[in-house]
mmCIF file of C-alpha atoms in Angstrom:
data_model
loop_
_atom_site.group_PDB
_atom_site.id
_atom_site.type_symbol
_atom_site.label_atom_id
_atom_site.label_comp_id
_atom_site.label_asym_id
_atom_site.label_seq_id
_atom_site.Cartn_x
_atom_site.Cartn_y
_atom_site.Cartn_z
ATOM 1 C CA UNK A 1 -0.194 0.132 -0.108
ATOM 2 C CA UNK A 2 1.062 3.410 -0.551
ATOM 3 C CA UNK A 3 -0.022 7.170 -1.644
ATOM 4 C CA UNK A 4 -0.479 6.027 -4.400
ATOM 5 C CA UNK A 5 -3.245 3.461 -3.663
ATOM 6 C CA UNK A 6 -4.971 5.693 -1.019
ATOM 7 C CA UNK A 7 -5.344 8.017 -4.015
ATOM 8 C CA UNK A 8 -6.674 5.363 -6.443
ATOM 9 C CA UNK A 9 -8.840 3.729 -4.320
ATOM 10 C CA UNK A 10 -10.751 6.535 -2.670
ATOM 11 C CA UNK A 11 -10.598 8.371 -6.176
ATOM 12 C CA UNK A 12 -13.572 5.971 -6.851
ATOM 13 C CA UNK A 13 -15.981 7.651 -4.487
ATOM 14 C CA UNK A 14 -17.834 10.290 -5.245
ATOM 15 C CA UNK A 15 -20.764 11.924 -4.156
ATOM 16 C CA UNK A 16 -24.481 11.028 -5.812
ATOM 17 C CA UNK A 17 -25.303 12.987 -8.783
ATOM 18 C CA UNK A 18 -28.143 13.934 -6.682
ATOM 19 C CA UNK A 19 -26.804 16.183 -5.094
ATOM 20 C CA UNK A 20 -24.429 17.481 -7.809
ATOM 21 C CA UNK A 21 -27.572 18.324 -9.234
ATOM 22 C CA UNK A 22 -29.212 19.640 -6.237
ATOM 23 C CA UNK A 23 -26.084 22.360 -6.160
ATOM 24 C CA UNK A 24 -26.376 23.181 -9.316
ATOM 25 C CA UNK A 25 -29.775 24.004 -9.396
ATOM 26 C CA UNK A 26 -28.836 26.107 -6.844
ATOM 27 C CA UNK A 27 -27.817 28.940 -8.888
ATOM 28 C CA UNK A 28 -31.788 28.492 -11.176
ATOM 29 C CA UNK A 29 -33.096 28.978 -7.671
ATOM 30 C CA UNK A 30 -31.106 32.065 -6.484
ATOM 31 C CA UNK A 31 -31.651 33.626 -10.202
ATOM 32 C CA UNK A 32 -35.778 32.944 -10.236
ATOM 33 C CA UNK A 33 -35.517 34.340 -6.165
ATOM 34 C CA UNK A 34 -33.941 37.716 -7.128
ATOM 35 C CA UNK A 35 -36.464 38.046 -10.228
ATOM 36 C CA UNK A 36 -39.474 37.221 -7.501
ATOM 37 C CA UNK A 37 -37.653 40.390 -5.437
ATOM 38 C CA UNK A 38 -37.018 42.434 -8.095
ATOM 39 C CA UNK A 39 -41.240 42.101 -9.059
ATOM 40 C CA UNK A 40 -41.640 42.222 -5.576
ATOM 41 C CA UNK A 41 -40.431 45.491 -4.834
ATOM 42 C CA UNK A 42 -41.852 46.828 -7.972
ATOM 43 C CA UNK A 43 -45.432 46.181 -7.333
ATOM 44 C CA UNK A 44 -44.587 47.385 -3.240
ATOM 45 C CA UNK A 45 -43.685 50.547 -4.782
ATOM 46 C CA UNK A 46 -46.890 51.187 -8.092
ATOM 47 C CA UNK A 47 -49.141 50.168 -4.556
ATOM 48 C CA UNK A 48 -47.761 52.334 -2.210
ATOM 49 C CA UNK A 49 -47.701 55.473 -4.561
ATOM 50 C CA UNK A 50 -51.159 54.548 -6.219
ATOM 51 C CA UNK A 51 -52.213 54.681 -1.946
ATOM 52 C CA UNK A 52 -50.189 57.819 -1.104
ATOM 53 C CA UNK A 53 -51.894 59.107 -3.858
ATOM 54 C CA UNK A 54 -55.882 58.053 -3.173
ATOM 55 C CA UNK A 55 -55.105 59.328 -0.543
ATOM 56 C CA UNK A 56 -53.485 62.559 -0.570
ATOM 57 C CA UNK A 57 -56.525 62.713 -3.438
ATOM 58 C CA UNK A 58 -59.256 62.220 -0.819
ATOM 59 C CA UNK A 59 -57.088 64.375 1.661
ATOM 60 C CA UNK A 60 -57.871 67.196 -0.333
ATOM 61 C CA UNK A 61 -60.732 67.288 -1.513
ATOM 62 C CA UNK A 62 -60.425 65.980 -5.485
ATOM 63 C CA UNK A 63 -57.603 69.025 -6.108
ATOM 64 C CA UNK A 64 -54.572 66.129 -6.375
ATOM 65 C CA UNK A 65 -56.520 64.250 -9.223
ATOM 66 C CA UNK A 66 -58.033 68.057 -11.029
ATOM 67 C CA UNK A 67 -54.398 68.868 -10.780
ATOM 68 C CA UNK A 68 -53.210 66.225 -12.413
ATOM 69 C CA UNK A 69 -55.627 66.299 -15.277
ATOM 70 C CA UNK A 70 -54.850 70.289 -15.706
ATOM 71 C CA UNK A 71 -51.153 69.516 -16.079
ATOM 72 C CA UNK A 72 -52.100 66.525 -18.349
ATOM 73 C CA UNK A 73 -54.353 69.121 -20.566
ATOM 74 C CA UNK A 74 -51.345 71.482 -20.100
ATOM 75 C CA UNK A 75 -50.812 71.532 -24.053
ATOM 76 C CA UNK A 76 -47.690 72.859 -25.727
ATOM 77 C CA UNK A 77 -48.392 74.509 -28.607
ATOM 78 C CA UNK A 78 -46.778 75.899 -31.824
ATOM 79 C CA UNK A 79 -48.018 79.389 -32.696
ATOM 80 C CA UNK A 80 -47.290 81.580 -35.123
ATOM 81 C CA UNK A 81 -46.882 85.380 -34.420
ATOM 82 C CA UNK A 82 -46.322 88.057 -37.105
ATOM 83 C CA UNK A 83 -44.191 90.984 -35.188
ATOM 84 C CA UNK A 84 -44.025 93.676 -37.397
ATOM 85 C CA UNK A 85 -45.170 91.463 -39.681
ATOM 86 C CA UNK A 86 -42.655 89.334 -39.799
ATOM 87 C CA UNK A 87 -43.396 85.390 -38.551
ATOM 88 C CA UNK A 88 -41.903 84.213 -34.991
ATOM 89 C CA UNK A 89 -42.884 81.015 -34.158
ATOM 90 C CA UNK A 90 -43.749 80.771 -30.374
ATOM 91 C CA UNK A 91 -44.775 77.706 -27.546
ATOM 92 C CA UNK A 92 -48.088 78.644 -25.951
ATOM 93 C CA UNK A 93 -48.922 76.740 -23.418
ATOM 94 C CA UNK A 94 -53.244 76.770 -22.749
ATOM 95 C CA UNK A 95 -54.027 76.260 -18.983
ATOM 96 C CA UNK A 96 -57.391 76.551 -17.363
ATOM 97 C CA UNK A 97 -55.523 78.806 -15.154
ATOM 98 C CA UNK A 98 -57.026 81.916 -16.342
ATOM 99 C CA UNK A 99 -53.045 83.754 -15.905
ATOM 100 C CA UNK A 100 -50.679 83.003 -18.185
ATOM 101 C CA UNK A 101 -48.076 84.870 -18.759
ATOM 102 C CA UNK A 102 -45.776 85.500 -21.959
ATOM 103 C CA UNK A 103 -42.921 86.707 -22.748
ATOM 104 C CA UNK A 104 -42.497 87.303 -26.727
ATOM 105 C CA UNK A 105 -39.608 88.791 -28.460
ATOM 106 C CA UNK A 106 -40.788 91.941 -30.312
ATOM 107 C CA UNK A 107 -39.829 93.785 -32.673
ATOM 108 C CA UNK A 108 -35.791 94.499 -33.974
ATOM 109 C CA UNK A 109 -35.960 98.211 -31.797
ATOM 110 C CA UNK A 110 -35.560 95.793 -28.029
ATOM 111 C CA UNK A 111 -39.194 95.854 -27.680
ATOM 112 C CA UNK A 112 -39.899 93.654 -25.153
ATOM 113 C CA UNK A 113 -43.760 92.998 -23.901
ATOM 114 C CA UNK A 114 -45.669 90.943 -21.502
ATOM 115 C CA UNK A 115 -48.681 89.257 -22.369
ATOM 116 C CA UNK A 116 -50.999 87.903 -20.084
ATOM 117 C CA UNK A 117 -53.516 86.146 -21.401
ATOM 118 C CA UNK A 118 -57.394 85.261 -19.682
ATOM 119 C CA UNK A 119 -59.043 82.098 -20.724
ATOM 120 C CA UNK A 120 -56.913 80.978 -22.715
ATOM 121 C CA UNK A 121 -60.394 77.908 -23.311
ATOM 122 C CA UNK A 122 -59.624 77.636 -27.532
ATOM 123 C CA UNK A 123 -57.622 75.188 -29.633
ATOM 124 C CA UNK A 124 -58.281 78.908 -32.539
ATOM 125 C CA UNK A 125 -55.919 80.390 -33.682
ATOM 126 C CA UNK A 126 -56.030 84.586 -33.588
ATOM 127 C CA UNK A 127 -54.071 87.589 -34.073
ATOM 128 C CA UNK A 128 -55.168 90.768 -32.463
ATOM 129 C CA UNK A 129 -53.944 93.907 -33.845
ATOM 130 C CA UNK A 130 -52.583 96.397 -31.743
ATOM 131 C CA UNK A 131 -52.011 99.146 -32.804
ATOM 132 C CA UNK A 132 -49.278 101.615 -30.477
ATOM 133 C CA UNK A 133 -51.308 105.069 -29.225
ATOM 134 C CA UNK A 134 -48.228 106.158 -29.165
ATOM 135 C CA UNK A 135 -47.634 107.222 -32.544
ATOM 136 C CA UNK A 136 -45.460 104.823 -33.866
ATOM 137 C CA UNK A 137 -46.290 102.656 -37.248
ATOM 138 C CA UNK A 138 -45.080 99.521 -35.542
ATOM 139 C CA UNK A 139 -48.344 96.854 -35.089
ATOM 140 C CA UNK A 140 -48.072 93.995 -33.370
ATOM 141 C CA UNK A 141 -50.019 91.014 -33.286
ATOM 142 C CA UNK A 142 -51.067 88.406 -30.621
ATOM 143 C CA UNK A 143 -52.391 85.746 -30.400
ATOM 144 C CA UNK A 144 -54.977 86.304 -27.832
ATOM 145 C CA UNK A 145 -58.213 84.351 -27.102
ATOM 146 C CA UNK A 146 -61.605 84.019 -27.909
ATOM 147 C CA UNK A 147 -64.001 85.307 -25.486
ATOM 148 C CA UNK A 148 -61.323 87.103 -23.555
ATOM 149 C CA UNK A 149 -58.527 89.464 -24.200
ATOM 150 C CA UNK A 150 -56.277 91.000 -21.946
ATOM 151 C CA UNK A 151 -52.854 92.028 -22.770
ATOM 152 C CA UNK A 152 -50.360 93.445 -20.222
ATOM 153 C CA UNK A 153 -47.369 94.926 -22.132
ATOM 154 C CA UNK A 154 -44.379 96.584 -20.822
ATOM 155 C CA UNK A 155 -42.422 98.513 -23.197
ATOM 156 C CA UNK A 156 -38.788 99.186 -23.918
ATOM 157 C CA UNK A 157 -37.381 101.305 -27.406
ATOM 158 C CA UNK A 158 -33.871 101.509 -26.823
ATOM 159 C CA UNK A 159 -33.482 104.219 -29.383
ATOM 160 C CA UNK A 160 -35.250 106.378 -26.747
ATOM 161 C CA UNK A 161 -34.190 104.818 -23.973
ATOM 162 C CA UNK A 162 -37.708 105.893 -22.078
ATOM 163 C CA UNK A 163 -39.369 103.025 -20.452
ATOM 164 C CA UNK A 164 -43.443 103.051 -20.705
ATOM 165 C CA UNK A 165 -46.061 100.226 -19.708
ATOM 166 C CA UNK A 166 -48.696 99.935 -21.124
ATOM 167 C CA UNK A 167 -52.147 97.752 -19.771
ATOM 168 C CA UNK A 168 -54.134 96.457 -23.063
ATOM 169 C CA UNK A 169 -57.971 95.143 -22.387
ATOM 170 C CA UNK A 170 -60.446 94.056 -24.528
ATOM 171 C CA UNK A 171 -63.465 92.235 -24.081
ATOM 172 C CA UNK A 172 -65.178 90.677 -27.078
ATOM 173 C CA UNK A 173 -68.694 89.428 -27.405
ATOM 174 C CA UNK A 174 -68.364 85.265 -27.513
ATOM 175 C CA UNK A 175 -71.118 85.252 -30.286
ATOM 176 C CA UNK A 176 -69.429 87.498 -32.135
ATOM 177 C CA UNK A 177 -65.590 86.097 -32.770
ATOM 178 C CA UNK A 178 -64.581 86.827 -36.087
ATOM 179 C CA UNK A 179 -65.414 90.655 -36.365
ATOM 180 C CA UNK A 180 -65.381 92.251 -32.800
ATOM 181 C CA UNK A 181 -63.261 95.676 -31.730
ATOM 182 C CA UNK A 182 -62.646 96.475 -28.275
ATOM 183 C CA UNK A 183 -62.093 98.906 -26.422
ATOM 184 C CA UNK A 184 -58.812 99.144 -24.864
ATOM 185 C CA UNK A 185 -57.182 101.462 -22.497
ATOM 186 C CA UNK A 186 -52.896 102.115 -22.859
ATOM 187 C CA UNK A 187 -51.735 104.029 -19.691
ATOM 188 C CA UNK A 188 -48.075 105.230 -20.488
ATOM 189 C CA UNK A 189 -45.590 106.116 -18.121
ATOM 190 C CA UNK A 190 -42.966 108.069 -18.875
ATOM 191 C CA UNK A 191 -40.310 106.882 -16.319
ATOM 192 C CA UNK A 192 -38.023 109.768 -17.571
ATOM 193 C CA UNK A 193 -36.252 110.634 -13.863
ATOM 194 C CA UNK A 194 -36.994 114.704 -15.265
ATOM 195 C CA UNK A 195 -39.987 114.308 -16.531
ATOM 196 C CA UNK A 196 -42.658 111.648 -15.512
ATOM 197 C CA UNK A 197 -45.858 112.117 -17.039
ATOM 198 C CA UNK A 198 -48.634 109.602 -17.288
ATOM 199 C CA UNK A 199 -50.777 109.509 -20.680
ATOM 200 C CA UNK A 200 -54.431 107.151 -20.414
ATOM 201 C CA UNK A 201 -55.241 107.010 -24.640
ATOM 202 C CA UNK A 202 -57.530 105.247 -26.010
ATOM 203 C CA UNK A 203 -57.047 102.985 -28.191
ATOM 204 C CA UNK A 204 -58.508 100.622 -30.605
ATOM 205 C CA UNK A 205 -57.731 97.258 -31.006
ATOM 206 C CA UNK A 206 -59.341 94.841 -33.841
ATOM 207 C CA UNK A 207 -58.764 91.066 -33.340
ATOM 208 C CA UNK A 208 -59.661 89.210 -36.441
ATOM 209 C CA UNK A 209 -60.222 85.288 -36.464
ATOM 210 C CA UNK A 210 -57.240 83.103 -38.135
ATOM 211 C CA UNK A 211 -58.176 79.709 -38.140
ATOM 212 C CA UNK B 20 -19.016 35.528 -8.563
ATOM 213 C CA UNK B 21 -20.363 34.424 -11.589
ATOM 214 C CA UNK B 22 -22.496 31.365 -12.360
ATOM 215 C CA UNK B 23 -19.904 29.779 -14.287
ATOM 216 C CA UNK B 24 -16.997 30.089 -12.271
ATOM 217 C CA UNK B 25 -19.099 28.073 -9.383
ATOM 218 C CA UNK B 26 -20.182 25.497 -11.774
ATOM 219 C CA UNK B 27 -16.430 25.189 -12.166
ATOM 220 C CA UNK B 28 -16.201 24.954 -9.189
ATOM 221 C CA UNK B 29 -18.702 22.312 -8.174
ATOM 222 C CA UNK B 30 -17.423 20.566 -10.977
ATOM 223 C CA UNK B 31 -12.718 20.622 -10.163
ATOM 224 C CA UNK B 32 -14.123 20.296 -6.427
ATOM 225 C CA UNK B 33 -17.153 18.568 -5.324
ATOM 226 C CA UNK B 34 -15.245 14.817 -5.161
ATOM 227 C CA UNK B 35 -12.321 15.636 -3.823
ATOM 228 C CA UNK B 36 -14.521 17.847 -0.600
ATOM 229 C CA UNK B 37 -16.723 15.501 -0.558
ATOM 230 C CA UNK B 38 -13.681 12.466 0.445
ATOM 231 C CA UNK B 39 -12.388 14.902 2.757
ATOM 232 C CA UNK B 40 -15.858 15.515 4.392
ATOM 233 C CA UNK B 41 -16.439 11.771 4.438
ATOM 234 C CA UNK B 42 -12.960 11.497 6.218
ATOM 235 C CA UNK B 43 -14.046 13.271 9.241
ATOM 236 C CA UNK B 44 -17.725 12.105 9.053
ATOM 237 C CA UNK B 45 -18.043 8.514 7.529
ATOM 238 C CA UNK B 46 -21.351 9.201 6.446
ATOM 239 C CA UNK B 47 -22.069 9.171 2.255
ATOM 240 C CA UNK B 48 -25.429 11.616 3.818
ATOM 241 C CA UNK B 49 -23.194 13.863 5.938
ATOM 242 C CA UNK B 50 -20.922 14.209 3.721
ATOM 243 C CA UNK B 51 -23.782 15.391 0.869
ATOM 244 C CA UNK B 52 -24.944 17.740 3.457
ATOM 245 C CA UNK B 53 -21.356 18.977 4.227
ATOM 246 C CA UNK B 54 -20.720 19.691 0.569
ATOM 247 C CA UNK B 55 -23.900 21.273 -0.234
ATOM 248 C CA UNK B 56 -23.056 22.791 2.624
ATOM 249 C CA UNK B 57 -20.012 24.451 0.774
ATOM 250 C CA UNK B 58 -20.825 25.524 -1.859
ATOM 251 C CA UNK B 59 -24.247 27.683 -0.739
ATOM 252 C CA UNK B 60 -21.522 28.969 1.102
ATOM 253 C CA UNK B 61 -19.324 29.596 -2.040
ATOM 254 C CA UNK B 62 -22.339 30.979 -3.785
ATOM 255 C CA UNK B 63 -23.707 32.878 -1.022
ATOM 256 C CA UNK B 64 -20.060 34.753 -0.664
ATOM 257 C CA UNK B 65 -20.026 38.258 -1.996
ATOM 258 C CA UNK B 66 -16.464 38.777 -2.125
ATOM 259 C CA UNK B 67 -14.119 38.112 -5.148
ATOM 260 C CA UNK B 68 -11.795 34.774 -5.895
ATOM 261 C CA UNK B 69 -7.714 35.751 -7.463
ATOM 262 C CA UNK B 70 -8.280 32.670 -9.297
ATOM 263 C CA UNK B 71 -9.233 29.458 -9.182
ATOM 264 C CA UNK B 72 -6.620 27.889 -6.949
ATOM 265 C CA UNK B 73 -7.740 30.401 -4.616
ATOM 266 C CA UNK B 74 -11.209 29.424 -4.952
ATOM 267 C CA UNK B 75 -10.628 25.708 -4.494
ATOM 268 C CA UNK B 76 -8.024 26.636 -1.585
ATOM 269 C CA UNK B 77 -10.972 28.310 -0.107
ATOM 270 C CA UNK B 78 -13.172 25.245 -0.397
ATOM 271 C CA UNK B 79 -11.167 22.914 1.551
ATOM 272 C CA UNK B 80 -10.286 25.299 4.401
ATOM 273 C CA UNK B 81 -14.347 25.863 4.344
ATOM 274 C CA UNK B 82 -14.997 22.086 4.306
ATOM 275 C CA UNK B 83 -12.811 21.571 7.188
ATOM 276 C CA UNK B 84 -14.482 23.645 9.265
ATOM 277 C CA UNK B 85 -18.066 22.962 8.049
ATOM 278 C CA UNK B 86 -16.553 19.255 8.375
ATOM 279 C CA UNK B 87 -15.310 19.796 11.716
ATOM 280 C CA UNK B 88 -18.727 21.979 13.208
ATOM 281 C CA UNK B 89 -21.205 19.168 11.788
ATOM 282 C CA UNK B 90 -19.844 16.052 13.466
ATOM 283 C CA UNK B 91 -19.883 18.390 16.759
ATOM 284 C CA UNK B 92 -23.701 19.022 16.019
ATOM 285 C CA UNK B 93 -25.504 18.177 18.740
ATOM 286 C CA UNK B 94 -28.836 17.811 15.923
ATOM 287 C CA UNK B 95 -26.797 15.321 14.097
ATOM 288 C CA UNK B 96 -27.927 11.944 12.913
ATOM 289 C CA UNK B 97 -25.267 9.874 13.942
ATOM 290 C CA UNK B 98 -24.898 6.943 11.596
ATOM 291 C CA UNK B 99 -22.598 3.532 12.448
ATOM 292 C CA UNK B 100 -20.126 3.414 9.010
ATOM 293 C CA UNK B 101 -21.513 -0.594 9.419
ATOM 294 C CA UNK B 102 -24.677 0.498 8.155
ATOM 295 C CA UNK B 103 -23.990 2.795 5.381
ATOM 296 C CA UNK B 104 -25.232 1.816 2.503
ATOM 297 C CA UNK B 105 -22.385 3.296 0.615
ATOM 298 C CA UNK B 106 -19.623 1.019 1.156
ATOM 299 C CA UNK B 107 -21.745 -1.901 -0.718
ATOM 300 C CA UNK B 108 -21.809 -0.240 -3.259
ATOM 301 C CA UNK B 109 -19.300 1.417 -3.453
ATOM 302 C CA UNK B 110 -17.056 0.622 -6.507
ATOM 303 C CA UNK B 111 -13.944 -0.946 -6.203
ATOM 304 C CA UNK B 112 -11.471 -2.812 -8.122
ATOM 305 C CA UNK B 113 -9.555 -4.843 -6.471
ATOM 306 C CA UNK B 114 -10.314 -6.827 -2.611
ATOM 307 C CA UNK B 115 -7.113 -4.468 -1.444
ATOM 308 C CA UNK B 116 -9.404 -1.491 -2.123
ATOM 309 C CA UNK B 117 -11.929 -2.755 -0.196
ATOM 310 C CA UNK B 118 -9.330 -3.434 2.592
ATOM 311 C CA UNK B 119 -7.382 -0.109 2.445
ATOM 312 C CA UNK B 120 -10.747 1.568 1.998
ATOM 313 C CA UNK B 121 -12.602 -0.021 5.494
ATOM 314 C CA UNK B 122 -8.764 0.089 7.793
ATOM 315 C CA UNK B 123 -8.440 4.140 6.924
ATOM 316 C CA UNK B 124 -12.539 4.226 7.943
ATOM 317 C CA UNK B 125 -11.800 2.215 10.793
ATOM 318 C CA UNK B 126 -9.572 4.908 12.263
ATOM 319 C CA UNK B 127 -10.343 7.215 14.834
ATOM 320 C CA UNK B 128 -12.085 10.094 13.325
ATOM 321 C CA UNK B 129 -8.666 13.036 14.266
ATOM 322 C CA UNK B 130 -6.230 10.497 12.815
ATOM 323 C CA UNK B 131 -8.267 9.904 10.159
ATOM 324 C CA UNK B 132 -8.452 13.537 8.985
ATOM 325 C CA UNK B 133 -5.124 13.653 8.736
ATOM 326 C CA UNK B 134 -4.612 10.710 6.870
ATOM 327 C CA UNK B 135 -7.202 11.807 4.144
ATOM 328 C CA UNK B 136 -5.474 15.198 4.594
ATOM 329 C CA UNK B 137 -1.591 13.809 4.126
ATOM 330 C CA UNK B 138 -2.083 11.081 1.766
ATOM 331 C CA UNK B 139 -4.696 12.682 -0.857
ATOM 332 C CA UNK B 140 -4.953 16.418 -0.618
ATOM 333 C CA UNK B 141 -1.032 16.398 -0.481
ATOM 334 C CA UNK B 142 -0.117 18.774 2.258
ATOM 335 C CA UNK B 143 2.095 18.889 3.990
ATOM 336 C CA UNK B 144 2.516 19.069 8.369
ATOM 337 C CA UNK B 145 2.635 22.584 8.371
ATOM 338 C CA UNK B 146 -0.605 23.446 6.497
ATOM 339 C CA UNK B 147 -2.700 19.975 8.016
ATOM 340 C CA UNK B 148 -1.742 21.903 11.545
ATOM 341 C CA UNK B 149 -2.826 25.493 10.286
ATOM 342 C CA UNK B 150 -6.075 23.593 8.756
ATOM 343 C CA UNK B 151 -7.228 21.813 11.699
ATOM 344 C CA UNK B 152 -5.980 24.985 14.504
ATOM 345 C CA UNK B 153 -3.887 21.866 16.669
ATOM 346 C CA UNK B 154 0.437 22.061 16.569
ATOM 347 C CA UNK B 155 3.193 20.528 13.870
ATOM 348 C CA UNK B 156 3.891 17.873 16.744
ATOM 349 C CA UNK B 157 0.136 16.922 16.910
ATOM 350 C CA UNK B 158 -0.201 16.666 13.422
ATOM 351 C CA UNK B 159 3.050 14.189 13.611
ATOM 352 C CA UNK B 160 1.778 12.452 16.520
ATOM 353 C CA UNK B 161 -1.870 11.589 14.238
ATOM 354 C CA UNK B 162 -0.141 10.368 11.589
ATOM 355 C CA UNK B 163 2.471 8.030 13.399
ATOM 356 C CA UNK B 164 -0.649 6.971 15.500
ATOM 357 C CA UNK B 165 -2.861 6.502 12.181
ATOM 358 C CA UNK B 166 0.527 4.519 9.571
ATOM 359 C CA UNK B 167 1.268 2.263 12.125
ATOM 360 C CA UNK B 168 -3.162 1.532 12.971
ATOM 361 C CA UNK B 169 -2.766 0.840 9.318
ATOM 362 C CA UNK B 170 0.566 -1.211 9.146
ATOM 363 C CA UNK B 171 -1.284 -3.643 11.368
ATOM 364 C CA UNK B 172 -4.432 -3.997 9.809
ATOM 365 C CA UNK B 173 -3.487 -4.311 6.548
ATOM 366 C CA UNK B 174 -0.432 -6.749 7.308
ATOM 367 C CA UNK B 175 2.181 -4.299 6.815
ATOM 368 C CA UNK B 176 1.650 -3.720 3.490
ATOM 369 C CA UNK B 177 1.661 0.010 4.086
ATOM 370 C CA UNK B 178 4.686 2.314 3.131
ATOM 371 C CA UNK B 179 5.469 5.115 4.521
ATOM 372 C CA UNK B 180 6.393 8.151 1.797
#
């Protein structure tokens, strides 16, 4: 008997095939176990989110659902706005919220405008003709609303270095959507340090539907 | 550890680890349980190994420790080697191999493990001492006693190397 014989003798002994297969199948079980864990975690997270949303919605009397639907309804819309006869593409977000402030680049003379559109509840495109009461020849076209349109304009002209604030309001009869005239009040404030004055100028605005 | 690495480690080490466990437990069923526990530990082991030899050595250490813990466990089902179905089904080439197997399995547990680690695993006395957490002299003593008993059982046919 020697070491060689010892090795030969014990080399004939093997574990059963079943035990080896059982050990090999451990990897499959672990893989399935990981997949199950992942699925369970995802399901728990989704159910938690749903339950939190339901509780929050119930606690706020449905306000959460309304705000969610409002966000869903918020559509980003591309419109073409004519500024001094030049077409400019702007994005108009329509919201149920009556206040919707838009900032548009205007003419070449560094004209900046803040337009507040109220109740834009239709998809209809409108062009609003705005005539500057100060006698400027600039004619600006802004998107408006079928029923009510109010615009607050803040303008600054670079050539005069004077700031003026304009408020433009118009109301229209919804039954007369195609052609209607509005009365607008234009308040211009000259913020020149030496001479400060305010002007109330009535201007006429007209809107034409360009569906 | 990837799935492929694990399968390769199982294929490479299953018999070797099974025999180490068998040298401790004298039971094929217990040895298979130990084998399974060892590979479960390997599969759950999160640290990386440098190479396959590293895996093999790690498995040897784990198998020895697992075997020692297993035979110490009060919940272990004690099975007599004479009742073990494994021996009767063992496919030995000749009677000499069966005699050797029975002689080795007839040794006391401490001597049996040392003999197996020394002759089958080809570990040095120092390595065995580190593995079993005993002194070198204890390994030498156990080895000497085991050889003497084997010589006696096998009728002087055992040759020391």
